[in-house]
Amino acid sequence: MTAHGRLPVVYFPEADERLSSWAARMAPFYAMTVSEFVAALGLKGHDVFDLEWRLSEGQGALIAARTGLSPEAVQAMTFRELGAAARMMIARKSRSACPHCPEDLHRKAAAQPWRFRCKVHGVEFRDATGETLSDRFGADCFKKLEGHAEAGAAHLDAWACGAGQGDLKAPEVLQVLTARHRRASPPNVDEQPRMSLKDRRDYQDFLTTPILRQALTVVVPEYDQAAPVLAKPVRPGLHALAQGSLLQCFALTVGIGRIIEDPVKWAISVMLVSDAEGQGRVRQAISPWPLSLKRRISARFWRAERDERARQSAEKAARQRQSHKYRLIQSHKYRYRIS
Ligand SMILES: [Zn+2]
């Protein structure tokens, strides 16, 4: 291959294909490694993942000249539409697999953690074990959740592209979802698999491992029920999405969708079931939210707490009346017996 000529064979990029995926398909054709192929494009020493994040006009023109692809087709393989804050979200390979896409093909959309269907085939992604979200949640439940996930994904798209997002920014919502609203606690009875007494003794470590308790499980109780208990906790803030599993990222995207739809309601729902320390953490996570929202949360939380106290004391009074009645009956019986 000469340094400046056009490469004799060039694959046309597939729909939404990333530059790294295209280069990794091209390199073996010329019996090269990816970095050798990048060098052959005239970009020696450049990392293909840096190039696919941003190609300068000159670099794009160089690749176009070497390959005969149009400069637009070359630039379309990069993530230039995304803002700098979103780079941590971009995985090096597709996060999850589409059963109909070739294994060596990596599309841009599949690098983002808030995509749950193949952009080309429309089918659900599968995780590393081959499981879909429908398998995990049940098809009906998944369908219902998907509506909220779409709202969440639209919000995340706007954030990733640096577009104006209204009142609440995606990272601020994620801070709340990942806040530890209660003290860590071992798996409760609902979370434990059925075990024999012997298993319970053998798995004592599992049964006593404290699990982080995060607001996500309040906003998306479906996740709380469906997720394996040890894999339930997510990382804090944006890292939750950047490093989450398919299931975790879906739950987070649903949670974002729900909070965007009604931030006041969900903030209060979380605070009402928080313990004292956790409530402090949730309040801190909410502190960057717009003042108007925080005021509405404070006012409604105060009322919700008052109603909760009233409900509890009514319950207590009812219990006391009940036991009083019971005592009366008892004493009556007692009198009856001795009389
Ligand atoms: Zn596909």
Short mmCIF file of C-alpha atoms and ligand atoms in Angstrom, two decimals:
data_model
loop_
_atom_site.label_atom_id
_atom_site.label_comp_id
_atom_site.label_asym_id
_atom_site.label_seq_id
_atom_site.Cartn_x
_atom_site.Cartn_y
_atom_site.Cartn_z
CA MET A 1 0.00 0.00 0.00
CA THR A 2 1.42 3.38 -0.86
CA ALA A 3 1.25 6.18 1.65
CA HIS A 4 -1.03 8.45 -0.31
CA GLY A 5 -2.96 6.32 -2.76
CA ARG A 6 -6.50 5.17 -2.34
CA LEU A 7 -7.02 1.82 -0.62
CA PRO A 8 -8.09 -0.74 -3.23
CA VAL A 9 -10.87 -2.28 -1.13
CA VAL A 10 -12.99 -0.29 1.31
CA TYR A 11 -16.08 -1.56 3.11
CA PHE A 12 -18.93 0.89 3.19
CA PRO A 13 -19.91 1.67 6.81
CA GLU A 14 -23.10 -0.08 7.97
CA ALA A 15 -26.04 1.94 9.31
CA ASP A 16 -25.01 3.86 12.44
CA GLU A 17 -21.65 2.05 12.53
CA ARG A 18 -18.86 3.44 14.72
CA LEU A 19 -15.44 4.26 13.32
CA SER A 20 -13.80 1.76 15.69
CA SER A 21 -16.11 -0.99 14.43
CA TRP A 22 -15.48 -0.14 10.79
CA ALA A 23 -11.68 0.00 11.35
CA ALA A 24 -11.79 -3.33 13.17
CA ARG A 25 -13.61 -4.88 10.19
CA MET A 26 -11.24 -3.30 7.65
CA ALA A 27 -7.90 -4.08 9.35
CA PRO A 28 -8.06 -7.91 8.99
CA PHE A 29 -8.75 -7.53 5.27
CA TYR A 30 -5.27 -5.99 4.94
CA ALA A 31 -3.84 -8.41 7.56
CA MET A 32 -3.18 -5.49 9.88
CA THR A 33 -3.90 -4.62 13.49
CA VAL A 34 -6.29 -1.72 14.03
CA SER A 35 -3.44 0.66 14.91
CA GLU A 36 -1.55 -0.38 11.78
CA PHE A 37 -4.68 0.28 9.76
CA VAL A 38 -5.11 3.67 11.41
CA ALA A 39 -1.50 4.41 10.47
CA ALA A 40 -2.25 3.32 6.90
CA LEU A 41 -5.04 5.90 6.87
CA GLY A 42 -2.34 8.50 7.50
CA LEU A 43 -3.11 8.89 11.22
CA LYS A 44 -0.19 7.01 12.76
CA GLY A 45 -0.16 7.03 16.57
CA HIS A 46 -3.78 8.07 16.95
CA ASP A 47 -6.09 5.97 19.09
CA VAL A 48 -9.13 4.83 17.15
CA PHE A 49 -11.42 5.58 20.12
CA ASP A 50 -10.14 9.16 20.29
CA LEU A 51 -10.66 9.50 16.56
CA GLU A 52 -14.21 8.21 16.69
CA TRP A 53 -15.02 10.64 19.50
CA ARG A 54 -13.86 13.65 17.49
CA LEU A 55 -12.27 13.81 14.06
CA SER A 56 -10.91 17.16 13.03
CA GLU A 57 -11.96 18.30 9.59
CA GLY A 58 -8.41 17.60 8.37
CA GLN A 59 -8.37 14.06 9.81
CA GLY A 60 -11.81 13.40 8.32
CA ALA A 61 -10.62 14.64 4.93
CA LEU A 62 -7.53 12.42 5.15
CA ILE A 63 -9.64 9.30 5.78
CA ALA A 64 -12.03 10.33 3.03
CA ALA A 65 -9.17 10.73 0.57
CA ARG A 66 -7.63 7.35 1.49
CA THR A 67 -10.90 5.45 1.36
CA GLY A 68 -13.03 7.21 -1.20
CA LEU A 69 -15.81 7.57 1.39
CA SER A 70 -17.44 10.99 1.52
CA PRO A 71 -16.27 13.26 4.36
CA GLU A 72 -19.88 13.17 5.67
CA ALA A 73 -19.89 9.35 5.74
CA VAL A 74 -16.61 9.43 7.67
CA GLN A 75 -17.83 12.04 10.16
CA ALA A 76 -21.09 10.10 10.61
CA MET A 77 -19.05 7.30 12.20
CA THR A 78 -17.98 9.62 15.04
CA PHE A 79 -19.79 10.82 18.16
CA ARG A 80 -19.40 14.47 17.21
CA GLU A 81 -23.08 15.15 18.03
CA LEU A 82 -22.44 14.41 21.70
CA GLY A 83 -21.19 16.91 24.28
CA ALA A 84 -18.02 16.35 26.32
CA ALA A 85 -19.94 15.31 29.47
CA ALA A 86 -21.39 12.30 27.66
CA ARG A 87 -18.07 10.71 26.73
CA MET A 88 -17.94 8.61 29.88
CA MET A 89 -21.20 6.97 28.75
CA ILE A 90 -19.72 5.61 25.54
CA ALA A 91 -18.65 1.99 25.89
CA ARG A 92 -15.81 0.67 23.74
CA LYS A 93 -17.97 -2.14 22.41
CA SER A 94 -21.71 -2.55 22.12
CA ARG A 95 -23.12 -2.84 25.61
CA SER A 96 -25.65 -5.49 24.73
CA ALA A 97 -26.19 -7.70 21.74
CA CYS A 98 -28.88 -7.68 19.08
CA PRO A 99 -29.57 -11.27 17.96
CA HIS A 100 -29.79 -10.16 14.29
CA CYS A 101 -26.71 -7.93 14.07
CA PRO A 102 -23.35 -9.49 13.08
CA GLU A 103 -21.13 -9.96 16.11
CA ASP A 104 -18.32 -7.77 14.81
CA LEU A 105 -20.61 -4.84 14.01
CA HIS A 106 -20.86 -2.10 16.63
CA ARG A 107 -23.42 0.62 16.10
CA LYS A 108 -23.22 4.02 17.76
CA ALA A 109 -26.59 3.69 19.47
CA ALA A 110 -25.56 0.41 21.13
CA ALA A 111 -22.69 2.25 22.86
CA GLN A 112 -25.15 4.36 24.88
CA PRO A 113 -26.51 2.87 28.09
CA TRP A 114 -30.06 4.16 27.56
CA ARG A 115 -30.77 2.08 24.44
CA PHE A 116 -32.62 -1.18 24.92
CA ARG A 117 -33.55 -2.12 21.36
CA CYS A 118 -31.48 -2.42 18.19
CA LYS A 119 -31.86 0.75 16.18
CA VAL A 120 -31.89 -1.21 12.91
CA HIS A 121 -33.88 -4.37 13.79
CA GLY A 122 -36.08 -2.96 16.53
CA VAL A 123 -35.71 -6.10 18.66
CA GLU A 124 -34.74 -6.13 22.32
CA PHE A 125 -31.10 -6.31 23.28
CA ARG A 126 -29.83 -9.33 25.18
CA ASP A 127 -27.42 -9.23 28.10
CA ALA A 128 -24.26 -11.34 28.38
CA THR A 129 -26.32 -14.39 29.41
CA GLY A 130 -28.72 -13.98 26.46
CA GLU A 131 -31.57 -12.74 28.64
CA THR A 132 -33.87 -9.93 27.48
CA LEU A 133 -35.59 -7.39 29.73
CA SER A 134 -38.93 -8.99 28.80
CA ASP A 135 -37.61 -12.28 30.16
CA ARG A 136 -36.62 -10.56 33.39
CA PHE A 137 -39.70 -8.41 34.03
CA GLY A 138 -42.33 -10.38 32.13
CA ALA A 139 -43.53 -9.05 28.76
CA ASP A 140 -46.48 -6.99 30.09
CA CYS A 141 -44.50 -5.32 32.84
CA PHE A 142 -41.64 -4.57 30.44
CA LYS A 143 -44.02 -2.98 27.95
CA LYS A 144 -45.44 -0.71 30.65
CA LEU A 145 -41.98 0.27 31.86
CA GLU A 146 -40.75 0.91 28.34
CA GLY A 147 -42.98 3.97 28.07
CA HIS A 148 -41.22 5.59 31.03
CA ALA A 149 -37.86 4.43 29.67
CA GLU A 150 -38.57 6.23 26.40
CA ALA A 151 -39.22 9.47 28.27
CA GLY A 152 -36.02 8.92 30.25
CA ALA A 153 -34.01 8.15 27.11
CA ALA A 154 -35.28 11.31 25.39
CA HIS A 155 -34.16 13.31 28.40
CA LEU A 156 -30.74 11.62 28.38
CA ASP A 157 -30.37 12.22 24.63
CA ALA A 158 -31.02 15.91 25.14
CA TRP A 159 -28.48 16.00 27.96
CA ALA A 160 -25.88 14.06 25.94
CA CYS A 161 -26.22 16.47 23.03
CA GLY A 162 -25.91 19.42 25.40
CA ALA A 163 -29.39 20.68 24.47
CA GLY A 164 -31.49 22.72 26.87
CA GLN A 165 -33.34 20.37 29.17
CA GLY A 166 -35.86 22.38 31.07
CA ASP A 167 -35.76 22.28 34.83
CA LEU A 168 -33.96 19.12 35.77
CA LYS A 169 -30.67 17.92 34.34
CA ALA A 170 -30.03 14.20 33.91
CA PRO A 171 -27.04 14.10 36.32
CA GLU A 172 -29.15 15.76 39.04
CA VAL A 173 -31.88 13.18 38.64
CA LEU A 174 -29.31 10.38 38.78
CA GLN A 175 -27.91 11.78 42.03
CA VAL A 176 -31.33 11.34 43.60
CA LEU A 177 -31.96 7.88 42.12
CA THR A 178 -28.63 6.59 43.39
CA ALA A 179 -28.84 8.29 46.81
CA ARG A 180 -28.76 5.84 49.72
CA HIS A 181 -32.11 6.64 51.30
CA ARG A 182 -31.83 3.94 53.96
CA ARG A 183 -29.06 2.28 55.87
CA ALA A 184 -27.55 -0.78 54.17
CA SER A 185 -29.26 -3.98 55.32
CA PRO A 186 -28.99 -7.72 54.65
CA PRO A 187 -31.40 -9.28 52.14
CA ASN A 188 -34.92 -9.26 53.57
CA VAL A 189 -37.20 -12.28 53.37
CA ASP A 190 -38.70 -11.25 50.00
CA GLU A 191 -35.23 -10.92 48.55
CA GLN A 192 -33.94 -14.28 49.72
CA PRO A 193 -34.27 -17.31 47.51
CA ARG A 194 -36.06 -20.28 49.07
CA MET A 195 -33.44 -22.15 51.03
CA SER A 196 -33.26 -25.24 53.17
CA LEU A 197 -31.96 -24.88 56.69
CA LYS A 198 -28.68 -26.40 55.57
CA ASP A 199 -28.40 -23.89 52.71
CA ARG A 200 -29.16 -21.10 55.10
CA ARG A 201 -26.25 -22.19 57.25
CA ASP A 202 -23.97 -22.63 54.22
CA TYR A 203 -24.92 -19.24 52.78
CA GLN A 204 -24.77 -17.36 56.04
CA ASP A 205 -22.40 -14.83 54.43
CA PHE A 206 -24.92 -14.07 51.71
CA LEU A 207 -27.78 -13.74 54.18
CA THR A 208 -25.86 -11.27 56.31
CA THR A 209 -24.23 -9.18 53.55
CA PRO A 210 -25.48 -5.61 53.90
CA ILE A 211 -27.04 -4.38 50.65
CA LEU A 212 -26.97 -0.69 49.75
CA ARG A 213 -30.51 0.73 49.74
CA GLN A 214 -31.02 3.35 47.04
CA ALA A 215 -33.91 5.57 46.00
CA LEU A 216 -33.98 3.77 42.64
CA THR A 217 -35.80 0.86 44.30
CA VAL A 218 -38.52 3.24 45.53
CA VAL A 219 -39.01 4.99 42.19
CA VAL A 220 -38.84 1.71 40.25
CA PRO A 221 -40.23 -0.98 42.61
CA GLU A 222 -40.44 -3.31 39.60
CA TYR A 223 -36.63 -3.29 39.58
CA ASP A 224 -36.53 -3.90 43.31
CA GLN A 225 -38.52 -7.08 42.71
CA ALA A 226 -36.83 -8.26 39.52
CA ALA A 227 -33.15 -7.62 40.25
CA PRO A 228 -30.95 -10.25 41.92
CA VAL A 229 -30.32 -8.90 45.39
CA LEU A 230 -26.53 -8.83 45.26
CA ALA A 231 -26.59 -7.06 41.88
CA LYS A 232 -29.21 -4.53 42.97
CA PRO A 233 -26.98 -1.65 44.10
CA VAL A 234 -25.80 0.72 41.37
CA ARG A 235 -22.85 3.10 41.35
CA PRO A 236 -23.39 6.71 42.39
CA GLY A 237 -24.54 9.40 39.98
CA LEU A 238 -23.59 9.23 36.31
CA HIS A 239 -21.37 6.18 36.95
CA ALA A 240 -24.54 4.18 37.59
CA LEU A 241 -25.41 4.48 33.91
CA ALA A 242 -21.87 4.47 32.55
CA GLN A 243 -21.02 1.18 34.27
CA GLY A 244 -24.40 -0.41 34.81
CA SER A 245 -25.71 -3.70 33.46
CA LEU A 246 -28.53 -3.77 30.90
CA LEU A 247 -31.02 -4.33 33.73
CA GLN A 248 -29.59 -1.56 35.90
CA CYS A 249 -29.43 0.94 33.04
CA PHE A 250 -33.01 0.16 32.10
CA ALA A 251 -34.20 0.69 35.67
CA LEU A 252 -32.27 3.98 35.87
CA THR A 253 -33.73 5.19 32.56
CA VAL A 254 -37.25 4.29 33.74
CA GLY A 255 -36.51 6.14 37.00
CA ILE A 256 -35.38 9.23 35.11
CA GLY A 257 -38.55 9.07 33.00
CA ARG A 258 -40.76 8.86 36.09
CA ILE A 259 -38.98 11.65 37.96
CA ILE A 260 -39.08 13.94 34.93
CA GLU A 261 -42.83 13.32 34.66
CA ASP A 262 -43.49 14.17 38.34
CA PRO A 263 -40.40 15.23 40.30
CA VAL A 264 -42.30 16.44 43.37
CA LYS A 265 -44.29 13.26 43.83
CA TRP A 266 -41.26 11.00 43.55
CA ALA A 267 -39.01 13.10 45.78
CA ILE A 268 -41.66 12.90 48.49
CA SER A 269 -42.24 9.17 48.00
CA VAL A 270 -38.53 8.59 48.54
CA MET A 271 -38.27 10.88 51.56
CA LEU A 272 -41.28 9.29 53.27
CA VAL A 273 -39.61 5.87 53.30
CA SER A 274 -36.10 7.16 54.10
CA ASP A 275 -34.47 6.81 57.49
CA ALA A 276 -33.17 9.96 59.18
CA GLU A 277 -29.65 9.80 57.78
CA GLY A 278 -30.91 8.77 54.36
CA GLN A 279 -33.34 11.65 54.26
CA GLY A 280 -30.39 13.99 54.74
CA ARG A 281 -28.65 12.40 51.78
CA VAL A 282 -31.77 12.64 49.61
CA ARG A 283 -32.19 16.31 50.56
CA GLN A 284 -28.59 16.91 49.59
CA ALA A 285 -29.12 15.17 46.25
CA ILE A 286 -32.15 17.38 45.64
CA SER A 287 -30.33 20.57 46.64
CA PRO A 288 -29.20 21.45 43.08
CA TRP A 289 -32.82 21.15 41.83
CA PRO A 290 -34.57 24.42 40.91
CA LEU A 291 -35.83 26.43 43.86
CA SER A 292 -39.47 26.34 42.72
CA LEU A 293 -39.43 22.53 42.77
CA LYS A 294 -37.71 22.39 46.15
CA ARG A 295 -40.33 24.71 47.64
CA ARG A 296 -43.15 22.53 46.37
CA ILE A 297 -41.39 19.44 47.72
CA SER A 298 -40.95 21.04 51.17
CA ALA A 299 -44.56 22.18 51.38
CA ARG A 300 -46.01 18.89 50.23
CA PHE A 301 -43.60 16.82 52.28
CA TRP A 302 -44.60 18.69 55.41
CA ARG A 303 -48.26 17.91 54.70
CA ALA A 304 -47.49 14.29 53.73
CA GLU A 305 -45.55 13.80 56.97
CA ARG A 306 -48.37 15.34 59.01
CA ASP A 307 -50.91 13.06 57.32
CA GLU A 308 -48.65 10.10 57.93
CA ARG A 309 -48.39 10.97 61.64
CA ALA A 310 -52.17 11.40 61.84
CA ARG A 311 -52.67 8.04 60.15
CA GLN A 312 -50.26 6.37 62.52
CA SER A 313 -51.86 7.81 65.65
CA ALA A 314 -55.32 6.88 64.36
CA GLU A 315 -54.05 3.36 63.84
CA LYS A 316 -52.58 3.31 67.31
CA ALA A 317 -55.84 4.56 68.83
CA ALA A 318 -57.74 1.89 66.93
CA ARG A 319 -55.36 -0.74 68.24
CA GLN A 320 -55.80 0.53 71.79
CA ARG A 321 -59.59 0.52 71.47
CA GLN A 322 -59.33 -3.00 70.12
CA SER A 323 -57.22 -4.25 72.98
CA HIS A 324 -59.43 -2.42 75.47
CA LYS A 325 -62.43 -4.20 74.04
CA TYR A 326 -60.53 -7.46 74.18
CA ARG A 327 -59.69 -6.90 77.80
CA LEU A 328 -63.34 -6.18 78.53
CA ILE A 329 -64.36 -9.43 76.90
CA GLN A 330 -61.67 -11.26 78.78
CA SER A 331 -62.66 -9.82 82.10
CA HIS A 332 -66.26 -10.59 81.29
CA LYS A 333 -65.36 -14.21 80.58
CA TYR A 334 -63.35 -14.29 83.70
CA ARG A 335 -66.23 -13.01 85.75
CA TYR A 336 -68.50 -15.45 84.04
CA ARG A 337 -66.28 -18.36 84.89
CA ILE A 338 -65.93 -17.52 88.52
CA SER A 339 -69.54 -16.66 89.02
ZN ZN B 1 -29.73 -5.44 15.15
#
